[in-house]
Coordinates of C-alpha atoms in Angstrom, one line a residue:
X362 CA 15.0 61.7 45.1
X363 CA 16.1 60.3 42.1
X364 CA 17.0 60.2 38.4
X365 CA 16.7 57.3 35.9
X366 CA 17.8 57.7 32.2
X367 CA 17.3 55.2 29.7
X368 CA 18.4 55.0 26.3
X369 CA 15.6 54.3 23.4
X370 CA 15.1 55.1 20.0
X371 CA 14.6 58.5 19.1
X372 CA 11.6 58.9 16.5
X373 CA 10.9 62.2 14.7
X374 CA 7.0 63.1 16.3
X375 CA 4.8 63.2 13.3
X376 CA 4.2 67.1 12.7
X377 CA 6.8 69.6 12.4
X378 CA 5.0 72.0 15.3
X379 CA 5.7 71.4 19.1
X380 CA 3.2 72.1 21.8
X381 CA 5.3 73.7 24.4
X382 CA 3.3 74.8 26.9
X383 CA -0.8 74.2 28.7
X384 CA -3.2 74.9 25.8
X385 CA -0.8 74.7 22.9
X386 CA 1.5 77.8 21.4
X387 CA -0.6 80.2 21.6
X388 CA -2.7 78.8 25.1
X389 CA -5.9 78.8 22.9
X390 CA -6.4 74.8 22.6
X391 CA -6.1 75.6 19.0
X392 CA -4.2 72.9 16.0
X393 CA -3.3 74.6 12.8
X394 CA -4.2 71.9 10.2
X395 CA -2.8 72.2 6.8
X396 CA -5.7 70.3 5.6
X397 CA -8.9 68.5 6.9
X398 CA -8.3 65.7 9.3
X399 CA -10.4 61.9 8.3
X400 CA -11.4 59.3 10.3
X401 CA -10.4 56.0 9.6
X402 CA -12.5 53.2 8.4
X403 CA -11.5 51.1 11.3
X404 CA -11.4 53.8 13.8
X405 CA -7.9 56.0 14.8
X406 CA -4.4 53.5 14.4
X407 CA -3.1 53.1 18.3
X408 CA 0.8 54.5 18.0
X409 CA 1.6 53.5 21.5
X410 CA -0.2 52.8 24.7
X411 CA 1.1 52.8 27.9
X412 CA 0.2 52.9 31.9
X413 CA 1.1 56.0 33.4
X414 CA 0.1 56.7 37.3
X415 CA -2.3 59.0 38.9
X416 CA -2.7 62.2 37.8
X417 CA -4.2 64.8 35.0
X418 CA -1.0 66.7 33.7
X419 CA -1.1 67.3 29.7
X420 CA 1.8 66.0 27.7
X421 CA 3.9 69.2 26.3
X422 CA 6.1 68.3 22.9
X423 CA 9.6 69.3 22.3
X424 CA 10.5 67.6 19.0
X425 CA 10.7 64.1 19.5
X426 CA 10.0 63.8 23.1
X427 CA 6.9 64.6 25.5
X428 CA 6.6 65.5 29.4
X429 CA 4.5 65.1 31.6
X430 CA 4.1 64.5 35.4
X431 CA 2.2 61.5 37.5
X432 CA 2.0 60.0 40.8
X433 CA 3.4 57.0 42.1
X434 CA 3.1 56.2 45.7
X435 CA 4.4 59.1 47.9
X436 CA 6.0 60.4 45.2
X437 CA 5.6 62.8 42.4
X438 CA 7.4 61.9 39.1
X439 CA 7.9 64.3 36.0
X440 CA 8.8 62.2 32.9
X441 CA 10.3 62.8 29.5
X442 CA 9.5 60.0 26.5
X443 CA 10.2 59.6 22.9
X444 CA 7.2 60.3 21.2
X445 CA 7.0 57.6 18.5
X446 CA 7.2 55.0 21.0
X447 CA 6.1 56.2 24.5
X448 CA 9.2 54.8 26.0
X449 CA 11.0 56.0 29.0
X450 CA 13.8 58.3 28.1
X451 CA 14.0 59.8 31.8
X452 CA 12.5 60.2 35.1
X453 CA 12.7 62.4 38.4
X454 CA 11.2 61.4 41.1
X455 CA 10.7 63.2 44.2
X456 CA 8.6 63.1 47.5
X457 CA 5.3 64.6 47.6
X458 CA 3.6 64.4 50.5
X459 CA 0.1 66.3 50.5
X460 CA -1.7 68.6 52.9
X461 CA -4.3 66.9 55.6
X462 CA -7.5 68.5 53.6
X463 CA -6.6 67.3 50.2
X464 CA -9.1 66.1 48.3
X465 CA -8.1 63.0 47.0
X466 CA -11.6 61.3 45.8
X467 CA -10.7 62.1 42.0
X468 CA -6.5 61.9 42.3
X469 CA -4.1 62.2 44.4
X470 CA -1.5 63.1 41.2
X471 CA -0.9 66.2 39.6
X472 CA -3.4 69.1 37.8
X473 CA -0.5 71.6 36.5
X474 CA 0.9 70.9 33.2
X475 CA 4.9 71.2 32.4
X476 CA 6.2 74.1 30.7
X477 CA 9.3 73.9 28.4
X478 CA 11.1 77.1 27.8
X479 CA 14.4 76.7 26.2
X480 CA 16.0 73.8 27.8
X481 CA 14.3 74.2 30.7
X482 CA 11.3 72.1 31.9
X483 CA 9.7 73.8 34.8
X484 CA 6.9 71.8 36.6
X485 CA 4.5 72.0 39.1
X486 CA 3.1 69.4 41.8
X487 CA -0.1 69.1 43.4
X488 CA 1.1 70.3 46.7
X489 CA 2.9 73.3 45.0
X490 CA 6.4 71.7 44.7
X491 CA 8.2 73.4 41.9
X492 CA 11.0 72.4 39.5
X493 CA 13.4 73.5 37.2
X494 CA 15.1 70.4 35.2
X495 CA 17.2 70.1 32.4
X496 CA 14.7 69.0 29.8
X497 CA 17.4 66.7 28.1
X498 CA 19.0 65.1 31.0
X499 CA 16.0 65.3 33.6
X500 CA 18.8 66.7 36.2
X501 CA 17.5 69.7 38.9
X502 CA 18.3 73.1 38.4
X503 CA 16.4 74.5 41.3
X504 CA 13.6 73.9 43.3
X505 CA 10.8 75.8 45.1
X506 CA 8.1 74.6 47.8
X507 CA 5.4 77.5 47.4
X508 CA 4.1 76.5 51.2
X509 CA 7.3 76.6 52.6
X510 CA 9.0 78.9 51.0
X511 CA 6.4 82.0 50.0
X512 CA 3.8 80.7 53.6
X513 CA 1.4 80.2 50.8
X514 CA -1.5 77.5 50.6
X515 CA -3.0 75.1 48.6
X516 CA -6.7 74.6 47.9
X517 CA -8.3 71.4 49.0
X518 CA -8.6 70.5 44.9
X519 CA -4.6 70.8 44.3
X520 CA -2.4 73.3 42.9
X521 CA -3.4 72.8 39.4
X522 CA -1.9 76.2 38.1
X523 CA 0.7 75.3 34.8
X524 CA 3.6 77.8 34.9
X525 CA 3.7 80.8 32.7
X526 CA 7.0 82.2 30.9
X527 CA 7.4 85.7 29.9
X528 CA 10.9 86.9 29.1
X529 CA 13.2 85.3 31.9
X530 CA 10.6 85.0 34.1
X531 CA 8.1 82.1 34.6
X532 CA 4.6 82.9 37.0
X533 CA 3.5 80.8 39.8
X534 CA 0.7 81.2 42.3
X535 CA 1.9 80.8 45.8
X536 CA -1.6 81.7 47.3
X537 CA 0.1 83.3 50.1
X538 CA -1.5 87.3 51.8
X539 CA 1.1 89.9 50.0
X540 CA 1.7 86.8 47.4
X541 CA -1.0 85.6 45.8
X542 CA 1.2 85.4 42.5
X543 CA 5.1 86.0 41.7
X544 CA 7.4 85.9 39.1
X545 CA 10.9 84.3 39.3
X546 CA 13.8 84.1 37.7
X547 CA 14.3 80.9 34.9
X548 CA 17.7 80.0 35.6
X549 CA 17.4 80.3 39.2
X550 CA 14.6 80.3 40.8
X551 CA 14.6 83.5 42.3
X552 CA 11.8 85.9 43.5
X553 CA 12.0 88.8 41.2
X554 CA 8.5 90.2 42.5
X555 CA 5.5 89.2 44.7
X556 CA 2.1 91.0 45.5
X557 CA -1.2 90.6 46.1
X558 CA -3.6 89.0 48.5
X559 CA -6.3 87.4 45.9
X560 CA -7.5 83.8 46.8
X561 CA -5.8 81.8 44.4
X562 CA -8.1 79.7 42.1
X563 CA -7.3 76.6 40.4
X564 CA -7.0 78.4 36.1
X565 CA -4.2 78.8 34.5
X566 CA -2.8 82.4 33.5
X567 CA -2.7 83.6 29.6
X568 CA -0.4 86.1 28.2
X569 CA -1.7 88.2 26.1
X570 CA -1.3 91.6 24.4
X571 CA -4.6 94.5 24.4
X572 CA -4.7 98.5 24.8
X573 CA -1.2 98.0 24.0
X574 CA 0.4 96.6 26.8
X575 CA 1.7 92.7 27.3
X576 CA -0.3 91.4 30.5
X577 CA -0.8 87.8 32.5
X578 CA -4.4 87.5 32.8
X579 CA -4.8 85.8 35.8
X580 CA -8.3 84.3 37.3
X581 CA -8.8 84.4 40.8
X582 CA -11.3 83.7 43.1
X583 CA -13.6 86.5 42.9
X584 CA -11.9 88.2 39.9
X585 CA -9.9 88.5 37.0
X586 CA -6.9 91.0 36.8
X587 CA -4.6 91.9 34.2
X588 CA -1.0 92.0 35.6
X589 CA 2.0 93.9 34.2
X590 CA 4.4 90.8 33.7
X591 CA 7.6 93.1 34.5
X592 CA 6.3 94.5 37.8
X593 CA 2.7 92.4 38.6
X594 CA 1.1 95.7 39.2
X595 CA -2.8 94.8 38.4
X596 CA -4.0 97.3 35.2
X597 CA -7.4 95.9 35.2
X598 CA -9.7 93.9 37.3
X599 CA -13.1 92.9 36.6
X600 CA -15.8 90.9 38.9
X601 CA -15.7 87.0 37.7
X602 CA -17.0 84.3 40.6
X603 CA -19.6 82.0 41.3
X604 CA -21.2 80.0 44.3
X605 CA -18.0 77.6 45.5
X606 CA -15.6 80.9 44.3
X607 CA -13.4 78.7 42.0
X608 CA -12.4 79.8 38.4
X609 CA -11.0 76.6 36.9
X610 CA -11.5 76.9 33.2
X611 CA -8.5 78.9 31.2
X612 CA -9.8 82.3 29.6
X613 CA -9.9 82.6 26.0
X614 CA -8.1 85.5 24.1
X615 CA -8.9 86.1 20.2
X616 CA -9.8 89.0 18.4
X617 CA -9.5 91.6 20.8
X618 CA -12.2 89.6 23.2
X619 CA -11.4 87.7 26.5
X620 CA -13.5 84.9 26.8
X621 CA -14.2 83.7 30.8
X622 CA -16.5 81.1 32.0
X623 CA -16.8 79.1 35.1
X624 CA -19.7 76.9 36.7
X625 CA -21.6 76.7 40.3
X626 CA -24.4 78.6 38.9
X627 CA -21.6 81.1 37.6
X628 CA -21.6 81.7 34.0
X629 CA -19.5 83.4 30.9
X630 CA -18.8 86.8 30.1
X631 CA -16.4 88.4 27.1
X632 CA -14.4 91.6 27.9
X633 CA -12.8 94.0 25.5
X634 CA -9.7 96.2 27.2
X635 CA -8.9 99.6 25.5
X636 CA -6.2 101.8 26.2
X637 CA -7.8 104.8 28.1
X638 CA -5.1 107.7 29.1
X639 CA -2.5 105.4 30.7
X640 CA -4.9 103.2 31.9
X641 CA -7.2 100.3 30.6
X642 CA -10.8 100.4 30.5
X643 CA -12.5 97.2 31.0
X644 CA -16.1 97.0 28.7
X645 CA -18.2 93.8 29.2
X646 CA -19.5 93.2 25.6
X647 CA -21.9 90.4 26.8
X648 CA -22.6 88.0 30.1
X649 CA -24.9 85.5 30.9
X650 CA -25.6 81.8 32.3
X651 CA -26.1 79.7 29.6
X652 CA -22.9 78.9 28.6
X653 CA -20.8 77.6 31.8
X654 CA -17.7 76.0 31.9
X655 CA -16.7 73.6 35.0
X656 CA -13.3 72.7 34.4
X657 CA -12.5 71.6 30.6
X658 CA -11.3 74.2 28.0
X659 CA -13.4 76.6 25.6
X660 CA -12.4 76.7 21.5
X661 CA -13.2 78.8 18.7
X662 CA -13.2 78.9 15.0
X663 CA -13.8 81.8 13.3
X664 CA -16.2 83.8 15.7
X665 CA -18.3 81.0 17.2
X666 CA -17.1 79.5 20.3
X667 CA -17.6 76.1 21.8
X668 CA -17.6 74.5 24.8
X669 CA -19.0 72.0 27.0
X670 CA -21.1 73.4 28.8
X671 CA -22.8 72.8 32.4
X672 CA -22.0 72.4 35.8
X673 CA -20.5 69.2 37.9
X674 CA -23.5 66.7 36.0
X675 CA -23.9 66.6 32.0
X676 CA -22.3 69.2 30.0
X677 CA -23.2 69.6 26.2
X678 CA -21.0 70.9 23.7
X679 CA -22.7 74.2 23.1
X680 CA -22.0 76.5 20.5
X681 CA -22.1 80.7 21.1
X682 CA -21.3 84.0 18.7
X683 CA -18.6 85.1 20.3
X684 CA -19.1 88.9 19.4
X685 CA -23.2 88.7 20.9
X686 CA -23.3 85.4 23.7
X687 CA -26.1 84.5 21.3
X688 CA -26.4 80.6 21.5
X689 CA -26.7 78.5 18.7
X690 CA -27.4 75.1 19.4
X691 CA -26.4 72.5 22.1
X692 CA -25.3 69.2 21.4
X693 CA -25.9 66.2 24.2
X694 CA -23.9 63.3 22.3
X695 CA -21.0 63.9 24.5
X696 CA -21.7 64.3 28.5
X697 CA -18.8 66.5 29.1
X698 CA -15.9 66.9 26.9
X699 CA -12.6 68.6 26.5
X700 CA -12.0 69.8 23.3
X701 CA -9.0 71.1 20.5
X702 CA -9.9 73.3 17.3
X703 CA -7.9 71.6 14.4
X704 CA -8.1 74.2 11.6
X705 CA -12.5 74.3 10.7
X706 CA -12.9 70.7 13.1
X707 CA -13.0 69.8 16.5
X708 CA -11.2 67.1 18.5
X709 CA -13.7 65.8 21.0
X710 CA -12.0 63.4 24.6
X711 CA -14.9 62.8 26.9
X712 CA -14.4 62.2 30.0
X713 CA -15.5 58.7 29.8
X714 CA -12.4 58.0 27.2
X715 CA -14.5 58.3 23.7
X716 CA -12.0 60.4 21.2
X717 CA -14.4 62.0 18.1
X718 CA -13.9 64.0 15.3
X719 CA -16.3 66.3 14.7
X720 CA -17.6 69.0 11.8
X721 CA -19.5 72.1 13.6
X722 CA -22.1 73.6 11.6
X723 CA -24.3 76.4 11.5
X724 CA -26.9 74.4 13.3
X725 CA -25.4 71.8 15.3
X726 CA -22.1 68.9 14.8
X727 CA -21.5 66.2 12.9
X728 CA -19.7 63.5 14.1
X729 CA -17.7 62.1 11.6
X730 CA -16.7 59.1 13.8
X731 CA -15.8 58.3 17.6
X732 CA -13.6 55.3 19.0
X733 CA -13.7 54.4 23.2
X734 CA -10.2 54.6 24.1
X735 CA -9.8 55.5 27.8
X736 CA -11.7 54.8 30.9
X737 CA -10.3 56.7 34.1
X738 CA -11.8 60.4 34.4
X739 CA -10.4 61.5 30.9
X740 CA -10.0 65.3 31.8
X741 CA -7.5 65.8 30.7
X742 CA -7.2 67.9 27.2
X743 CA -5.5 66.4 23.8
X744 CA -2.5 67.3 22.3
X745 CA -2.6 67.2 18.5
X746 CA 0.7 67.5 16.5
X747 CA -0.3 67.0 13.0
X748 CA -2.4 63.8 12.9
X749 CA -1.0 62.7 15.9
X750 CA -3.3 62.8 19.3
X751 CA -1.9 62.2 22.2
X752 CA -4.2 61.3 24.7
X753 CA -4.9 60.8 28.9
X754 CA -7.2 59.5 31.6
X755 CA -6.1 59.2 35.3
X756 CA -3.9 56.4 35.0
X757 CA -2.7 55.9 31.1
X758 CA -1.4 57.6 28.2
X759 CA -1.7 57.0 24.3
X760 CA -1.2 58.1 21.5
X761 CA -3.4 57.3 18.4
X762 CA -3.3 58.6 14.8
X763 CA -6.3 60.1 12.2
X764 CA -5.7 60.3 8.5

């Protein structure tokens, strides 16, 4: 194992929000925008641009600098950089090897995205190595091997959970019978509780607040539960699978609705959670197949979601009503994309490295321009900070600026 530090220069990123954590602030893929973003005449201005390694981790922004995580050889690194010029500021490296059934046809690097919490950066591997670094120096706090350590188990696809923090705690999903999930301590790693025997999946928890109560809403295999973050007692589970039993795609809280979706002839349903007595009542507002989402994230604005929407072949961005499932029209100029809502306007990365802005309407999206910029499996969701986009495939990151 190692740490390198090198010195740079230390450029102020160019919005004043950070993006701390897998799906922005608030884990909804969302960009407040203080005013309408423009494409440029000669296409988005390249900041920086830099090889990266294997692996699909989103940046996460801490004032000047980014992490993120890659692969390089037998090893996983997690990397910290200074944002207005994608140099090296530190790097940990540390081995990785990965199980004999990985699946390593699309990347052998890492799914999970950091999460920074305080001055903590707390990441996780592909073969459910965990870390706790100081976010300014890149030295170890504590570690955590969730095979070794928990006799969990990771899915042929990769651990591709991103820790969760909620008070002192941060959640991780050892996949393990009696610890499916647990919560540990921040500053040291330890087990403050573990339960359950769900098959883990491969989505990302949210934390959200409904009937009352804080709660992770985690997606498993076969289900979705709402967990009591103090204790992980479940107070609400619902039926959410498909054919292959994988849940990939984060849910979607807003307005009192839960948004899920997932592919292999699955399909979407919204839930609405009321406090009943001193439990929660689970009512399914609406379900149906024709929205599906594989692995990429689902956006709103206002009450009309989008996605990309399909299975493991083409996947149109598709508009729904949130409130009714109705669908309102499908758009096939991008095969499947990931997607950020920047105040009334969508950020568009698909997967074959084509960046777009876009203006939904009430009857389909304008495209108000669209650059190739990556190449490698672009999967991996943006990261807007003002009019800055930072932006990864497999093997690169950049990041590019709009007007």
């Amino acid at each position: 194992m190692r740490v390198i530090i090198l010195s740079c220069a230390a450029l102020a990123c160019c919005g004043a929000a950070d993006w701390p954590k897998f799906g922005g602030p608030s884990s909804d893929f969302a960009a407040p925008m203080d005013a309408p973003l423009r494409w440029p005449a000669t296409g988005p201005r390249v900041v920086w641009n830099r090889p990266l390694g294997e692996g699909y981790s989103s940046v996460v922004v801490a004032g000047s600098r980014l992490y993120t995580m890659f692969r390089r050889g037998e090893q996983e690194v997690v990397i910290s950089l200074d944002a207005g010029t994608g140099k090296t500021i530190w790097e940990y490296a540390y081995d990785a090897p990965l199980p004999a059934d990985f699946d390593v046809h699309n990347t052998t690097g890492p799914r999970a995205t950091p999460l920074v919490a305080g001055d903590s950066l707390f990441t996780a591997g592909a073969a459910g190595k965990l870390h706790c670094l100081d976010r300014d120096t890149g030295k170890v706090r504590w570690r955590r091997d969730l095979i070794t350590d928990f006799h969990g188990s990771i899915r042929v696809n990769g651990y591709a959970i991103s820790p969760g923090a909620w008070n002192d705690t941060i959640l991780v999903f050892p996949n393990a019978p009696g610890a499916a999930v647990a919560a540990l301590r921040q500053s040291d790693g330890s087990v403050l509780w573990s339960r359950h025997s769900f098959t883990v999946s491969y989505a990302s928890p949210i934390l959200i607040k409904a009937a009352g109560r804080e709660q992770w809403v985690a997606q498993f295999s076969e289900e979705v539960v709402g967990l009591d973050p103090a204790s992980g007692d479940v107070l609400w589970s619902h039926p959410h699978t498909n054919a292959e039993k994988v849940n990939a795609s984060t849910a979607l809280w807003t307005d009192g609705l839960l948004f899920l979706s997932n592919a292999y002839d699955g399909g979407s349903r919204v839930l609405r959670l009321l406090a009943e007595s001193k439990s929660i009542k689970v009512e399914e507002v609406w379900a149906h197949r024709q929205v599906r989402v594989h692995h990429s994230d689902a956006v709103h604005i206002g009450e009309v979601l989008y996605v990309a929407s399909g299975d493991t072949g083409a996947c149109p961005i598709a508009a729904a009503d949130l409130k009714t499932g109705k669908m309102l029209w499908r758009d096939r100029t991008f095969p499947k994309a990931s997607l950020i809502a920047a105040g009334k306007q969508l950020i568009i990365l698909d997967e074959d490295g084509t960046l777009a802005l876009g203006e939904p309407t009430a009857t389909g999206l304008e495209v108000l321009g669209k650059a190739q910029l990556l190449s490698s499996n672009a999967w991996t969701a943006p990261v807007v900070i003002g009019k800055r986009i930072y932006l990864r495939d497999r093997k690169s990151l950049m990041a590019v600026e709009l007007e």
